[in-house]
Amino acid sequence: MRASTCWKPSSRISRSAPPRRMATMNRRFALIAFDAAGFALTAFVLTFAFTQPAWAYVDPSVMTYTIQALAGVAVALSTVMGVLMRRTRKKLLRALNVDENRNKEVEANVSRIDPNTGKPVASSAAAPKPRRTPKRSGAPAKGYAPAWTTRLVLSLLVSLFSVGTLLIVAPLEIVAASKGSLTYGLTDVWQPVVLSALALTAALTAFLTVLRGRAFNLLLMLVFSLGLGCWVQAMFLNHGLPAANGGTVKWTDYKTIGSISAIVWALIVAVPFMLSSLKRQATQFVCGALCAALIIVQTVAVASLFAPEAIQKGSTTGDGDSSDLSEYLMSEEGLFDVSSKHNVVFFVLDTYDTQFAKDSLAKDPAMFDELSGFTWFDNSVGSMIPTRYGNVFLLTGTMPQEGQRWGDFLATRYQNSSYLSDIQNLGYSIGIYSDTLGQQHLSAEDTKRLIYDRTINIRPTTESTMDVKGSLIALAQCALYRDMPWFGKPFFWFYTDEINQRMSDVSEAKGLASIPYVMNDAKWGNDVNRLGVKVNDANSGEAGSFRYIHMTGTHWPYNVNEKGEDIGLYNATLDQQTRGITKIVSDYIRKLKENGTYDNTTIVITADHGDYYPITGPLDKPTSPIVMVKPAQSAELDSQPMKVNHAPIWAGDILPTVIKSMGGDATKYGPTLFDIPEDQPRERFYLETINNDTGDVAALQYAVNGDALDMNSWQLTGKEWRIWE
């Protein structure tokens, strides 16, 4: 009986064990399923939050604002989801009657033993605490002195946020947005920019950490306010910010946004100080947490900048090409030499308008004396504005077709043109010197095939020609211009060519092939007089040389006097700039006469566009690029004074003129400049770009009949192209 009695309890335990194990397994499975679902939900949200929208032709700097907004939402969502999941999981544990601490080892309480009684003595922690006098609401935390580790963390977060916002995010966004305009890109500048900013962050962190008390709080709030102000300014208060296009900026037109900006900055600086005077500890920790969140947001934004770089490295034709264009350098090789056989020297003087030339000629009748044998076509119409369109037209001769998407037009300009290939097939060496070739709209493969590989001066280089110190200073100026409040922007306004000049190392130690070409007219003029123009027939199989030289010309801001000397930005007048650039080109022509190649050289002096100004509506004054041409001809004709021709010509007539001068078939390009009669009416077409705060929005077509300098000759045709649609 005893054996049977002892056996029964054991039998009951055996039969009940499986259900208990099953219940435990079900609870664990439920927890695992909950955790997996939470992880999947988080991944789903973050995947969509960090997805970069595939918006074609969106400026990279604009894309980063979208990325920052999405990243901010993702950070907020992750915080909220974390709190919700933690609380939901606790409720689930209670519902399932699961104790997560069941298997954890907990040390027993330790008590002091009374030697007299041998019993534990009650801990002082168990004694009732004395009642504290409640603080007044809002009273500062007296005696709050954060430890050095706390100061270090807060200082690091605030310093990294502020320095990173101004000296990492802003410069890299500007460089990314200026792709195709700046000599160097993200792959060139990101390392020195990031390393120098991190070094400054470390120094600022160390300085703040050693401070204590009010001094620490004062400077911590000041640095935080600077970073937050820069971030808010760039994100929300740069509406209508003037671009660095060289145009005259009338800062008084920005009084409203300037006043709003000043008020916002005053609040950003004042509020943290006021809050820290009431709740110093809480304010410091809130500032640190906000900095941490914005650091994450901006890190995602900066990372997104390199996505367009990766796309640019590959071919969009699907052939898998991933070559990098950052290794290519547009050098000065061939800039100061010509062939003894035949040459075409093509000067593109940015913004040089026919009216500018006439106004300066009235003041200086001898201005064009060196241009003997030239013909001045003073009734000229350009192709389109601004430079990014007009300059590429002079290298392709392509205009958008009716109904064609603007983006497709930009991407196929070189593919649809045989101009450069015709010049190359005629046996001419090609040197192209310009900072605006439109290659940002091409794949890497097409850029090399259609442009770079046709030239003698754009070649891969194994060493950087960037001036690191100059680049950091130039980009810091750009960043301050963008991120400072409106009342501070005039002090940091910059011009694209000015930045390129500062960023480039122009040392001649390794020859012209290692010197990047930058648009610095005064320097170029000095080099012409110092180095001269040499005759180079290294390749006897060449029929001649073609040199396309894009210069600043009469583009604002003016810095060249009538002698061609650099007197500093904003220090020259339009008349001085016009006469100065004419003098610089005249010095080059004089060198051709001295080396005996003037008679066998065709020279074109023109502009990518005439008088240009950003405009949000139809033109209110005419724009006429200067067009002066001297064909290769006899010494007798070359010695004659310049003639003036009133034929109704446009920029498209220059291309057949060049091809015919080389002995090629110009009929597919149209009539040459010299084939157009002066007394025969002719309709010409021109595209004007409409701008707003977001950039180019449309191109309007004009028909010009009559004198190009008479606004009555300009009429809208009603045709337009929507840009970026």
PDB file of N, CA and C in Angstrom, residues 693-725:
ATOM      1  N   ASP A 693      12.734  81.380 -56.731  1.00  0.00           N
ATOM      2  CA  ASP A 693      13.577  81.051 -55.582  1.00  0.00           C
ATOM      3  C   ASP A 693      14.131  79.635 -55.630  1.00  0.00           C
ATOM      4  N   THR A 694      13.514  78.754 -56.400  1.00  0.00           N
ATOM      5  CA  THR A 694      13.984  77.371 -56.469  1.00  0.00           C
ATOM      6  C   THR A 694      14.925  77.128 -57.639  1.00  0.00           C
ATOM      7  N   GLY A 695      15.159  78.137 -58.487  1.00  0.00           N
ATOM      8  CA  GLY A 695      16.048  77.979 -59.634  1.00  0.00           C
ATOM      9  C   GLY A 695      15.313  78.215 -60.934  1.00  0.00           C
ATOM     10  N   ASP A 696      15.807  77.612 -62.004  1.00  0.00           N
ATOM     11  CA  ASP A 696      15.195  77.770 -63.318  1.00  0.00           C
ATOM     12  C   ASP A 696      13.863  77.034 -63.362  1.00  0.00           C
ATOM     13  N   VAL A 697      12.837  77.682 -63.894  1.00  0.00           N
ATOM     14  CA  VAL A 697      11.516  77.051 -63.957  1.00  0.00           C
ATOM     15  C   VAL A 697      10.988  76.943 -65.383  1.00  0.00           C
ATOM     16  N   ALA A 698      11.424  77.830 -66.292  1.00  0.00           N
ATOM     17  CA  ALA A 698      10.901  77.782 -67.657  1.00  0.00           C
ATOM     18  C   ALA A 698      11.844  78.512 -68.592  1.00  0.00           C
ATOM     19  N   ALA A 699      11.758  78.175 -69.879  1.00  0.00           N
ATOM     20  CA  ALA A 699      12.494  78.864 -70.929  1.00  0.00           C
ATOM     21  C   ALA A 699      11.478  79.392 -71.933  1.00  0.00           C
ATOM     22  N   LEU A 700      11.462  80.700 -72.137  1.00  0.00           N
ATOM     23  CA  LEU A 700      10.521  81.345 -73.044  1.00  0.00           C
ATOM     24  C   LEU A 700      11.216  81.651 -74.365  1.00  0.00           C
ATOM     25  N   GLN A 701      10.517  81.419 -75.469  1.00  0.00           N
ATOM     26  CA  GLN A 701      11.104  81.668 -76.785  1.00  0.00           C
ATOM     27  C   GLN A 701      10.705  83.052 -77.301  1.00  0.00           C
ATOM     28  N   TYR A 702      11.699  83.777 -77.828  1.00  0.00           N
ATOM     29  CA  TYR A 702      11.489  85.066 -78.467  1.00  0.00           C
ATOM     30  C   TYR A 702      11.818  84.953 -79.945  1.00  0.00           C
ATOM     31  N   ALA A 703      11.093  85.682 -80.743  1.00  0.00           N
ATOM     32  CA  ALA A 703      11.443  85.893 -82.145  1.00  0.00           C
ATOM     33  C   ALA A 703      11.965  87.315 -82.266  1.00  0.00           C
ATOM     34  N   VAL A 704      13.126  87.469 -82.883  1.00  0.00           N
ATOM     35  CA  VAL A 704      13.749  88.781 -83.021  1.00  0.00           C
ATOM     36  C   VAL A 704      13.780  89.143 -84.504  1.00  0.00           C
ATOM     37  N   ASN A 705      13.131  90.233 -84.838  1.00  0.00           N
ATOM     38  CA  ASN A 705      13.100  90.742 -86.208  1.00  0.00           C
ATOM     39  C   ASN A 705      13.530  92.202 -86.191  1.00  0.00           C
ATOM     40  N   GLY A 706      14.657  92.493 -86.829  1.00  0.00           N
ATOM     41  CA  GLY A 706      15.161  93.856 -86.838  1.00  0.00           C
ATOM     42  C   GLY A 706      16.406  93.995 -85.996  1.00  0.00           C
ATOM     43  N   ASP A 707      16.610  95.207 -85.488  1.00  0.00           N
ATOM     44  CA  ASP A 707      17.801  95.522 -84.705  1.00  0.00           C
ATOM     45  C   ASP A 707      17.727  94.819 -83.347  1.00  0.00           C
ATOM     46  N   ALA A 708      18.735  94.019 -83.033  1.00  0.00           N
ATOM     47  CA  ALA A 708      18.734  93.260 -81.781  1.00  0.00           C
ATOM     48  C   ALA A 708      18.825  94.159 -80.559  1.00  0.00           C
ATOM     49  N   LEU A 709      19.311  95.374 -80.713  1.00  0.00           N
ATOM     50  CA  LEU A 709      19.440  96.288 -79.582  1.00  0.00           C
ATOM     51  C   LEU A 709      18.177  97.115 -79.355  1.00  0.00           C
ATOM     52  N   ASP A 710      17.162  96.892 -80.184  1.00  0.00           N
ATOM     53  CA  ASP A 710      15.882  97.585 -80.039  1.00  0.00           C
ATOM     54  C   ASP A 710      14.866  96.606 -79.459  1.00  0.00           C
ATOM     55  N   MET A 711      14.380  96.877 -78.252  1.00  0.00           N
ATOM     56  CA  MET A 711      13.458  95.952 -77.596  1.00  0.00           C
ATOM     57  C   MET A 711      12.174  95.764 -78.383  1.00  0.00           C
ATOM     58  N   ASN A 712      11.839  96.699 -79.255  1.00  0.00           N
ATOM     59  CA  ASN A 712      10.646  96.560 -80.083  1.00  0.00           C
ATOM     60  C   ASN A 712      10.783  95.416 -81.086  1.00  0.00           C
ATOM     61  N   SER A 713      12.023  94.950 -81.314  1.00  0.00           N
ATOM     62  CA  SER A 713      12.248  93.841 -82.247  1.00  0.00           C
ATOM     63  C   SER A 713      12.016  92.484 -81.595  1.00  0.00           C
ATOM     64  N   TRP A 714      11.828  92.482 -80.289  1.00  0.00           N
ATOM     65  CA  TRP A 714      11.702  91.228 -79.544  1.00  0.00           C
ATOM     66  C   TRP A 714      10.232  90.942 -79.248  1.00  0.00           C
ATOM     67  N   GLN A 715       9.791  89.746 -79.635  1.00  0.00           N
ATOM     68  CA  GLN A 715       8.409  89.352 -79.400  1.00  0.00           C
ATOM     69  C   GLN A 715       8.363  87.902 -78.917  1.00  0.00           C
ATOM     70  N   LEU A 716       7.567  87.658 -77.894  1.00  0.00           N
ATOM     71  CA  LEU A 716       7.368  86.292 -77.411  1.00  0.00           C
ATOM     72  C   LEU A 716       6.567  85.497 -78.440  1.00  0.00           C
ATOM     73  N   THR A 717       6.983  84.258 -78.679  1.00  0.00           N
ATOM     74  CA  THR A 717       6.277  83.407 -79.636  1.00  0.00           C
ATOM     75  C   THR A 717       5.166  82.596 -78.989  1.00  0.00           C
ATOM     76  N   GLY A 718       5.154  82.532 -77.679  1.00  0.00           N
ATOM     77  CA  GLY A 718       4.178  81.707 -76.980  1.00  0.00           C
ATOM     78  C   GLY A 718       4.679  80.300 -76.697  1.00  0.00           C
ATOM     79  N   LYS A 719       5.831  79.946 -77.245  1.00  0.00           N
ATOM     80  CA  LYS A 719       6.405  78.626 -76.984  1.00  0.00           C
ATOM     81  C   LYS A 719       7.270  78.687 -75.733  1.00  0.00           C
ATOM     82  N   GLU A 720       7.189  77.661 -74.923  1.00  0.00           N
ATOM     83  CA  GLU A 720       8.022  77.610 -73.730  1.00  0.00           C
ATOM     84  C   GLU A 720       8.295  76.167 -73.340  1.00  0.00           C
ATOM     85  N   TRP A 721       9.359  75.988 -72.594  1.00  0.00           N
ATOM     86  CA  TRP A 721       9.753  74.678 -72.077  1.00  0.00           C
ATOM     87  C   TRP A 721       9.761  74.767 -70.566  1.00  0.00           C
ATOM     88  N   ARG A 722       9.048  73.871 -69.918  1.00  0.00           N
ATOM     89  CA  ARG A 722       9.055  73.816 -68.464  1.00  0.00           C
ATOM     90  C   ARG A 722      10.296  73.055 -68.022  1.00  0.00           C
ATOM     91  N   ILE A 723      11.088  73.671 -67.186  1.00  0.00           N
ATOM     92  CA  ILE A 723      12.359  73.083 -66.762  1.00  0.00           C
ATOM     93  C   ILE A 723      12.132  72.171 -65.558  1.00  0.00           C
ATOM     94  N   TRP A 724      12.804  71.018 -65.591  1.00  0.00           N
ATOM     95  CA  TRP A 724      12.769  69.996 -64.538  1.00  0.00           C
ATOM     96  C   TRP A 724      11.432  69.275 -64.454  1.00  0.00           C
ATOM     97  N   GLU A 725      10.623  69.346 -65.499  1.00  0.00           N
ATOM     98  CA  GLU A 725       9.396  68.550 -65.498  1.00  0.00           C
ATOM     99  C   GLU A 725       9.647  67.254 -66.235  1.00  0.00           C
TER     100      GLU A 725
END
